[in-house]
Short mmCIF file of C-alpha atoms in Angstrom, two decimals:
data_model
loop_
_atom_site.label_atom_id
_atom_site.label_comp_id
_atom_site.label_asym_id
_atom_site.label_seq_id
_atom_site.Cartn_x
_atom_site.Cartn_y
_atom_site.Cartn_z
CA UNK L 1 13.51 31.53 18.10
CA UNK L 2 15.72 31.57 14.88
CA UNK L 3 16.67 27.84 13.60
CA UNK L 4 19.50 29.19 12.10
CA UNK L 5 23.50 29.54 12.82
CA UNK L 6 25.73 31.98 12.45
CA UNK L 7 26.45 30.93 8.77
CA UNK L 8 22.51 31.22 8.53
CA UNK L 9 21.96 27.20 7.89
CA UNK L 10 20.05 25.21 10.59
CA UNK L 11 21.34 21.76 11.25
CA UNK L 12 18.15 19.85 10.30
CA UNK L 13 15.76 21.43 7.73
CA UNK L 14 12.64 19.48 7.02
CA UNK L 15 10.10 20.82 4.22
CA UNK L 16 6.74 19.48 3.60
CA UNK L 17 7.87 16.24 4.54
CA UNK L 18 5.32 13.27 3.63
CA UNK L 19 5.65 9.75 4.02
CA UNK L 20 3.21 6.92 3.04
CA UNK L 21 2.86 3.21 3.05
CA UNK L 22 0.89 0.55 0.46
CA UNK L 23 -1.79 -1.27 2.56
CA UNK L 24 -2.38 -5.02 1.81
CA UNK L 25 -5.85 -5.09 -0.28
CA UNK L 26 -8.56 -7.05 1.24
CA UNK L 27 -10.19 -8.35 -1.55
CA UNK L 28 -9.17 -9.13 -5.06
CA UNK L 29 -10.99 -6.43 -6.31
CA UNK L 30 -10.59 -4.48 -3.85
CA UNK L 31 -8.27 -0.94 -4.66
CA UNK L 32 -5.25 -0.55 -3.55
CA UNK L 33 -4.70 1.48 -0.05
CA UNK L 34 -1.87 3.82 1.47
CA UNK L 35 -1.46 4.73 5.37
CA UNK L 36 -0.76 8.31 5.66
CA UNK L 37 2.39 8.11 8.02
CA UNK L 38 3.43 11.55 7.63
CA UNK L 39 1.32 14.02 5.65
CA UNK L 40 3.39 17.94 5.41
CA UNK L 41 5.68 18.10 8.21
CA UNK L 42 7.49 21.23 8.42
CA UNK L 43 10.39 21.99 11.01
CA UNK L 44 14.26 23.50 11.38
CA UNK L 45 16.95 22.86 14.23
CA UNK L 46 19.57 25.30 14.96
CA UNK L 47 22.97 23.91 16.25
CA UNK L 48 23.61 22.98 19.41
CA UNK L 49 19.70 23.28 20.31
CA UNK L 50 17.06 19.93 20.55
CA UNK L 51 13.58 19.90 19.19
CA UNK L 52 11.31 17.72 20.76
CA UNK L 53 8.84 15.89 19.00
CA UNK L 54 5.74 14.63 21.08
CA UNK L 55 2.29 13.37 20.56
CA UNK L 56 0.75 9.81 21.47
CA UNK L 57 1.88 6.48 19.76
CA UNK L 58 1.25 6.31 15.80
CA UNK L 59 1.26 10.23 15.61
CA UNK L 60 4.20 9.81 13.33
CA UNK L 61 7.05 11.12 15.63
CA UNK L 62 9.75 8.07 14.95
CA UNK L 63 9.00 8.01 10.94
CA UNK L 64 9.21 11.79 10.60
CA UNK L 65 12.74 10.98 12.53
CA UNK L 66 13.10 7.60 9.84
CA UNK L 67 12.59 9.87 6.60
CA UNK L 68 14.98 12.65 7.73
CA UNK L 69 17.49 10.28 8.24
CA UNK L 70 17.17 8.24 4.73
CA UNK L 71 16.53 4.85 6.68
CA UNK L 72 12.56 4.90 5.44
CA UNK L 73 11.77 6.20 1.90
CA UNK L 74 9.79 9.75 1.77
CA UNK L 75 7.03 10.16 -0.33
CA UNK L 76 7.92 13.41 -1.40
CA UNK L 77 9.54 16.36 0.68
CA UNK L 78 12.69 18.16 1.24
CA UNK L 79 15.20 17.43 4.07
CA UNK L 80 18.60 19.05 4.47
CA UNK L 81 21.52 18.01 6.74
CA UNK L 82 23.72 21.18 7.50
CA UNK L 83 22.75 21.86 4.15
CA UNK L 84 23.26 18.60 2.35
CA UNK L 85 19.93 17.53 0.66
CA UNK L 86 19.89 14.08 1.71
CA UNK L 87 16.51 12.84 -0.23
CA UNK L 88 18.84 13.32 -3.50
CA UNK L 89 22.04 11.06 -2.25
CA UNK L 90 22.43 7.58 -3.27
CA UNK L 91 25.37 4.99 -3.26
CA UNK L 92 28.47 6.58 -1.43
CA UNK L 93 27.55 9.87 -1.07
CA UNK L 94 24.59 8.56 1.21
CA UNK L 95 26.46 6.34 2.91
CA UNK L 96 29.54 9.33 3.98
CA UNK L 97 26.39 11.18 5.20
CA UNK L 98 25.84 8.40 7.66
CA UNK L 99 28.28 9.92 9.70
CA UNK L 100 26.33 13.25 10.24
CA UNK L 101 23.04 11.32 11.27
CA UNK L 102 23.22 8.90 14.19
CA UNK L 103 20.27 7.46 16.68
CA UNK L 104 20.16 6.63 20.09
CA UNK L 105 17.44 3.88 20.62
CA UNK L 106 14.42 3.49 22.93
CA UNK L 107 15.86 -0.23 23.90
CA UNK L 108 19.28 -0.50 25.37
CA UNK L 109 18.70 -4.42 25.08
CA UNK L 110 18.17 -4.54 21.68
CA UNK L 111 19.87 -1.73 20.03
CA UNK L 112 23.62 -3.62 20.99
CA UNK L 113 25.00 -6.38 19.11
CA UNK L 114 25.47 -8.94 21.47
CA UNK L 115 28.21 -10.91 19.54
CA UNK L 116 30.52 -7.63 20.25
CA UNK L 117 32.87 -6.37 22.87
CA UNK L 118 31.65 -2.87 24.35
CA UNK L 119 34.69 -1.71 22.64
CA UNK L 120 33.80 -2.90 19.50
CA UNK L 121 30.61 -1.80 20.11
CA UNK L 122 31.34 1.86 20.01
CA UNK L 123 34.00 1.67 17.96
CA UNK L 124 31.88 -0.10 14.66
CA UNK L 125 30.63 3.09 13.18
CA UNK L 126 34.41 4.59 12.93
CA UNK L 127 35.09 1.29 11.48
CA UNK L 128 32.10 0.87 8.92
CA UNK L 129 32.45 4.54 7.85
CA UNK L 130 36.44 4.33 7.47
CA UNK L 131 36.57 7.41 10.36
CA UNK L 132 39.79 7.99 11.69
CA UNK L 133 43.11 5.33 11.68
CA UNK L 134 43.08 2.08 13.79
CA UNK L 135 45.17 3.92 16.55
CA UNK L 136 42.76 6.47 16.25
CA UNK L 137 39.84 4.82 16.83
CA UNK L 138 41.29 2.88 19.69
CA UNK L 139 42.19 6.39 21.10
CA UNK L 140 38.81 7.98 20.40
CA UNK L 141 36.53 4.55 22.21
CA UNK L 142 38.72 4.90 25.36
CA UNK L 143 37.81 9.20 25.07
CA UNK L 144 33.67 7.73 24.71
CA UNK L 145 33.87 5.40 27.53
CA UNK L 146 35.24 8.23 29.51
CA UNK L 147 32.47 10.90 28.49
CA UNK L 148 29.54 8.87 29.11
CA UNK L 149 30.74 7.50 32.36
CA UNK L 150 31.66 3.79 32.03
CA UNK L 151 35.03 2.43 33.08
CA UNK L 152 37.95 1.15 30.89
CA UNK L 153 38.33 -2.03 32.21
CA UNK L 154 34.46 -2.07 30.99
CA UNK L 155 35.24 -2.01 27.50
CA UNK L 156 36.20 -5.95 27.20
CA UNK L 157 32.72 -6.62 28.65
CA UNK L 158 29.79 -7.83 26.33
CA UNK L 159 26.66 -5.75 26.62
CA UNK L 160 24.76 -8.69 28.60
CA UNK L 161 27.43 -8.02 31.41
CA UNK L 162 26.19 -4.25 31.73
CA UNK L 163 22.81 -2.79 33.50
CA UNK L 164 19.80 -1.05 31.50
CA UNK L 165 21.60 2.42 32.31
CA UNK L 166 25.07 0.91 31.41
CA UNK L 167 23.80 -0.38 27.92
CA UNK L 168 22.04 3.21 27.25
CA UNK L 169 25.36 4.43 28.32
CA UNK L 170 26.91 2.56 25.18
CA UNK L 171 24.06 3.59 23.26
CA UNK L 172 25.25 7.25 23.90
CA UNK L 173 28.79 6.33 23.32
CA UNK L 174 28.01 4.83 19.73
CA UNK L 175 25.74 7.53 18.60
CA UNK L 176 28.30 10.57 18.95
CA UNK L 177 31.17 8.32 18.23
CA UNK L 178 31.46 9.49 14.67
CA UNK L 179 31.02 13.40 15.41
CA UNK L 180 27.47 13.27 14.28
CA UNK L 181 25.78 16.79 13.19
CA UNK L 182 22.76 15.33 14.50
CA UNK L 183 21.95 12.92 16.78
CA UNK L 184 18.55 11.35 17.17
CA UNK L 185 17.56 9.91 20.50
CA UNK L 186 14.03 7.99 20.01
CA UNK L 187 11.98 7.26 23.06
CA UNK L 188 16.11 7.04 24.65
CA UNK L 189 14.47 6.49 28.26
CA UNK L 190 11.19 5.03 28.38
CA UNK L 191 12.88 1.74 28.76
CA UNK L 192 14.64 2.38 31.72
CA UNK L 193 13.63 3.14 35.78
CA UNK L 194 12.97 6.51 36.86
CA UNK L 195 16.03 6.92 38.60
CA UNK L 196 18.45 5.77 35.82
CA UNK L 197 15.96 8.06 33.11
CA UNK L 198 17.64 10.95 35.02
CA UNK L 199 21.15 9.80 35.07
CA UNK L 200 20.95 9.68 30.84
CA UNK L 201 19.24 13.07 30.39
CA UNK L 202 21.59 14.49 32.87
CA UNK L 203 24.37 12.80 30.33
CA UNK L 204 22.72 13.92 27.24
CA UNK L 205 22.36 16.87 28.57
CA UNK L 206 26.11 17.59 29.82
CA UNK L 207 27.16 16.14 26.08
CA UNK L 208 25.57 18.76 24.33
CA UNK L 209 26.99 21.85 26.30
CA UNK L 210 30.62 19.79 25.97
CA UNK L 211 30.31 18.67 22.26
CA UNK L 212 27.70 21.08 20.88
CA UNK L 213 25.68 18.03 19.85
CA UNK L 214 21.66 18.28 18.33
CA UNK L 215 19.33 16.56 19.15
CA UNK L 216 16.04 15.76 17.85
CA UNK L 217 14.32 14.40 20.64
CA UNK L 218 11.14 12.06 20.20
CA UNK L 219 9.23 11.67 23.44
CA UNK L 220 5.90 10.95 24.89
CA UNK L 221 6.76 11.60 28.22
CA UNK L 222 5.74 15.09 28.65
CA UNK L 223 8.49 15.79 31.47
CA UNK L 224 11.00 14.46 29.78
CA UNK L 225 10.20 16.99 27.06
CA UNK L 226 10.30 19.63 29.19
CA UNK L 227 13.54 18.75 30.73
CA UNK L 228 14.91 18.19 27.82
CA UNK L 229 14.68 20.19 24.78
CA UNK L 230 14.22 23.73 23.77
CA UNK L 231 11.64 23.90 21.58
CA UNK L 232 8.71 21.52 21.50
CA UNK L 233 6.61 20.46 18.01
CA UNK L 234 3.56 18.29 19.15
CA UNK L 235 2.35 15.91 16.18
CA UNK L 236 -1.06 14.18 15.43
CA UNK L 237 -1.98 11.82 12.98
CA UNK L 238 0.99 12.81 10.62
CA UNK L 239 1.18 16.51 11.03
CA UNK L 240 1.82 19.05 13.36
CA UNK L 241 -0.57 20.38 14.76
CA UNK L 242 1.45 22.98 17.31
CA UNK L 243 5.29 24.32 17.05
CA UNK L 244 6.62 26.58 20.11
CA UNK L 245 9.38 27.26 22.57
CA UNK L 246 9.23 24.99 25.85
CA UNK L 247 7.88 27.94 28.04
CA UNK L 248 5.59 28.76 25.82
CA UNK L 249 4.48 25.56 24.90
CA UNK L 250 3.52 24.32 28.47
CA UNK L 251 2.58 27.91 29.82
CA UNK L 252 0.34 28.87 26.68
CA UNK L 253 -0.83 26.06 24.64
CA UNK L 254 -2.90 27.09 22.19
CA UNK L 255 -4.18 24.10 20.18
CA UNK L 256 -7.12 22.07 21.97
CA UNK L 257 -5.04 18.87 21.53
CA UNK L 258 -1.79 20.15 23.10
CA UNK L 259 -3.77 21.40 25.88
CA UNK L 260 -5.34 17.81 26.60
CA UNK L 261 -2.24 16.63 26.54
CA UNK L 262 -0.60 19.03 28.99
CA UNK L 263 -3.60 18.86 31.42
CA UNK L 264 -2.98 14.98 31.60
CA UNK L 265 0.12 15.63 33.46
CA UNK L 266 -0.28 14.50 37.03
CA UNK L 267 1.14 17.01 39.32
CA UNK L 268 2.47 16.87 43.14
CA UNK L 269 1.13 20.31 43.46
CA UNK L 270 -2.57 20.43 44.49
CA UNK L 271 -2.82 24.13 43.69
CA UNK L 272 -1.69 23.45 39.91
CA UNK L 273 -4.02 20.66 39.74
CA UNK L 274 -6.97 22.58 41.08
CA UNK L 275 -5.97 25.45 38.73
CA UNK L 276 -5.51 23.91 35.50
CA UNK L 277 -8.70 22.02 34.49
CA UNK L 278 -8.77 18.69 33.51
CA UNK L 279 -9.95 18.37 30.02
CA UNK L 280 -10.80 14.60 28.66
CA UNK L 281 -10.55 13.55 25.44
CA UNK L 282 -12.68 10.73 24.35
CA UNK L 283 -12.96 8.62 21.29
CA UNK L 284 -9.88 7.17 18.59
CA UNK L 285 -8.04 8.96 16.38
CA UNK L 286 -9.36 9.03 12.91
CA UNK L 287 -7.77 6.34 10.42
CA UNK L 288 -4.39 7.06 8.77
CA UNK L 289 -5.38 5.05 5.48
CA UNK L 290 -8.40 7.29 5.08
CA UNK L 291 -8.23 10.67 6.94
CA UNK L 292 -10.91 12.59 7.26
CA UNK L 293 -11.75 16.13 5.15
CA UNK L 294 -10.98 19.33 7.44
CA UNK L 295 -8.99 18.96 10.62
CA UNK L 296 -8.05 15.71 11.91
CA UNK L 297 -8.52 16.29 15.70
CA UNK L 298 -12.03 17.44 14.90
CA UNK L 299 -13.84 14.37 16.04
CA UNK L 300 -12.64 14.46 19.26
CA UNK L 301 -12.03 18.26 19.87
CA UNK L 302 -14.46 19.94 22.24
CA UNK L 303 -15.13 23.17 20.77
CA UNK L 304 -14.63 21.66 17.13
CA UNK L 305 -17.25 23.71 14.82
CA UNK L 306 -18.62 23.03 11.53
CA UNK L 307 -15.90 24.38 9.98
CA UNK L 308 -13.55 22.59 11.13
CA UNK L 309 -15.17 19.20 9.58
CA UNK L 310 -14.39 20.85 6.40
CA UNK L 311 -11.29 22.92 5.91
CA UNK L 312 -8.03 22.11 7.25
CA UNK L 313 -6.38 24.41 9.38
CA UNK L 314 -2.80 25.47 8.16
CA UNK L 315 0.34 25.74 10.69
CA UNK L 316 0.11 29.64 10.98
CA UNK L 317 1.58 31.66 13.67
CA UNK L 318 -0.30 33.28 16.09
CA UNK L 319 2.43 34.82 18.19
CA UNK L 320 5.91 35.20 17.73
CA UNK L 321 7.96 31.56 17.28
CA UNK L 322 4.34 30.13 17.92
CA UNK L 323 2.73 27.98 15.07
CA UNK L 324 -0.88 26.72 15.26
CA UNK L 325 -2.59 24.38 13.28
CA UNK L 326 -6.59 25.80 14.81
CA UNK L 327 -9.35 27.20 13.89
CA UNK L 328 -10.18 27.99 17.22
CA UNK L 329 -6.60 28.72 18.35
CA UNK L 330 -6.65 29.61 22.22
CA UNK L 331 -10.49 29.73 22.57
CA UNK L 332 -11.67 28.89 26.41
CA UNK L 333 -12.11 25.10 26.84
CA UNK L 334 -14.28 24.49 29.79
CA UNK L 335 -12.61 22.29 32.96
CA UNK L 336 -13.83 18.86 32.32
CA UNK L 337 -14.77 19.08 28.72
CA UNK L 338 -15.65 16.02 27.07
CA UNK L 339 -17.18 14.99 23.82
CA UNK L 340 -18.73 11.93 22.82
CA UNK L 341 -19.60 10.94 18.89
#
């Protein structure tokens, strides 16, 4: 799948994106440390499309989705914005591109000023990025409360007057308020029941056919990845490690840790269950202040061979709009596999 419009520019552009942090010494003599947060990232997003980005907690997912959006420094990279190199900005010019980059948060609780009006609310990043005239803005909150299902009599309300749903439901409203180019939703649902998780990805969802909105989508939730986005990027330990479409992705992994993943999905269907292997993965990931030579996964990979202790793997493709970071790319994994160290 081309990232790429019709004017040939993808939305979001990412290049060899890395991102690290100083660690505290232990010792007075001891030398000075960095975590490896993000270590080569690598990814585009055509308009109007979502990219998910999945993997389990400290893979890297939310500060990939920090750096591209200038709220965390990067190490070193590149990162476009419909073609706006955003690592270079500073002083206004970064703050106008504030505009094109907006978030929707994992914690509708949190995420909302509780001093403000829902109004006010929504309507504070028109305000702080001088979008639109007073009337205007008044005009366009009353359009938001509309499109993401909330009342108007609603908008005098403060956010601890609203349910878990309702509060996402501002979330939404203040995210697209200022006509991002990209909006990123981080973890949007995992705070919220099952039933009202479907109500805001049925929202999202209906937003970005209306508006044309995209998203990059960070998720652990395997299902809510699949529901969601069209093509799926799975991350581990600061890289990715596997980059397809969504069919492909969950109907031919490739990459032993993508696999794991996938086979961890419970299913209602006995048949699927019975068909697709469990495979178990045991042991920690390796440590992000000193990763290990070769690939990363290799300690707790099942068919990981010598070779993979010592050369890294690069993100190649192996079929068409398929990237693997794998030696062993696709090799037969046995139902049940484990590994112990």
């Amino acid at each position: 799948m081309s990232a790429v419009s019709a004017s040939g520019r993808p939305v979001l552009k990412v290049r060899d994106l890395e991102v690290r942090f100083s660690v505290k010494r232990e010792g007075l003599f001891a030398k000075p440390s960095q975590l490896y947060a993000v270590d080569g990232v690598s990814f585009e997003i055509a308009p109007g499309r979502t990219l998910g980005l999945v993997g389990e907690s400290g893979s890297g997912k939310s500060t990939t989705a920090l750096a591209a959006a200038r709220l965390i420094p990067a190490r070193r990279g590149h990162v476009e914005i419909d073609g706006v190199d955003v690592l270079s900005l500073e002083g206004e010019a970064l703050r106008q591109q504030r505009r094109n980059v907006q978030f929707i948060f994992q914690d509708p609780y949190s995420s909302l000023n509780p001093r403000l009006r829902a109004r006010d609310v929504v309507r504070e990043p028109l305000d702080r990025l001088g979008i639109d005239s007073p009337a205007e803005r008044a005009s366009r909150v009353a359009e938001l409360f509309r499109d993401v299902g909330l009342r108007p009599e609603q908008e005098r309300l403060f956010p601890h007057q609203f349910s878990g749903g309702q509060r996402q439901r501002l979330g939404v409203a203040r995210a697209i308020a200022s006509r991002p180019k990209l909006v990123i939703c981080d973890e949007p649902v995992s705070a919220l029941d099952v039933a009202v998780q479907a109500q805001i990805l049925n929202l999202l969802r209906r937003l970005q056919r209306e508006h044309g909105l995209t998203y990059l989508f960070i998720s652990h939730d395997l299902g809510v990845v699949q529901h969601m986005c069209n093509e799926v990027a799975v991350m581990y330990t600061g890289r990715i490690v596997e980059q397809a479409s969504r069919v492909r992705l969950f109907t031919r992994p490739l990459h032993p840790y993508t696999r794991a993943l996938l086979s961890s999905v419970p299913s209602a269907d006995p048949t699927l269950d019975s068909r697709a292997g469990r495979i178990l993965i045991t042991g920690d990931p390796p440590s992000p202040i000193d990763p290990p030579q070769g690939c990363r996964f290799a300690s707790r990979c099942p068919i990981a061979i010598e070779r993979c202790r010592s050369e890294t793997p690069p993100l190649v493709a192996h079929e068409p709009d398929h990237r693997v970071a794998c030696h062993r790319a696709g090799e037969p994994i046995g139902a049940d596999a484990t590994r112990t160290h």
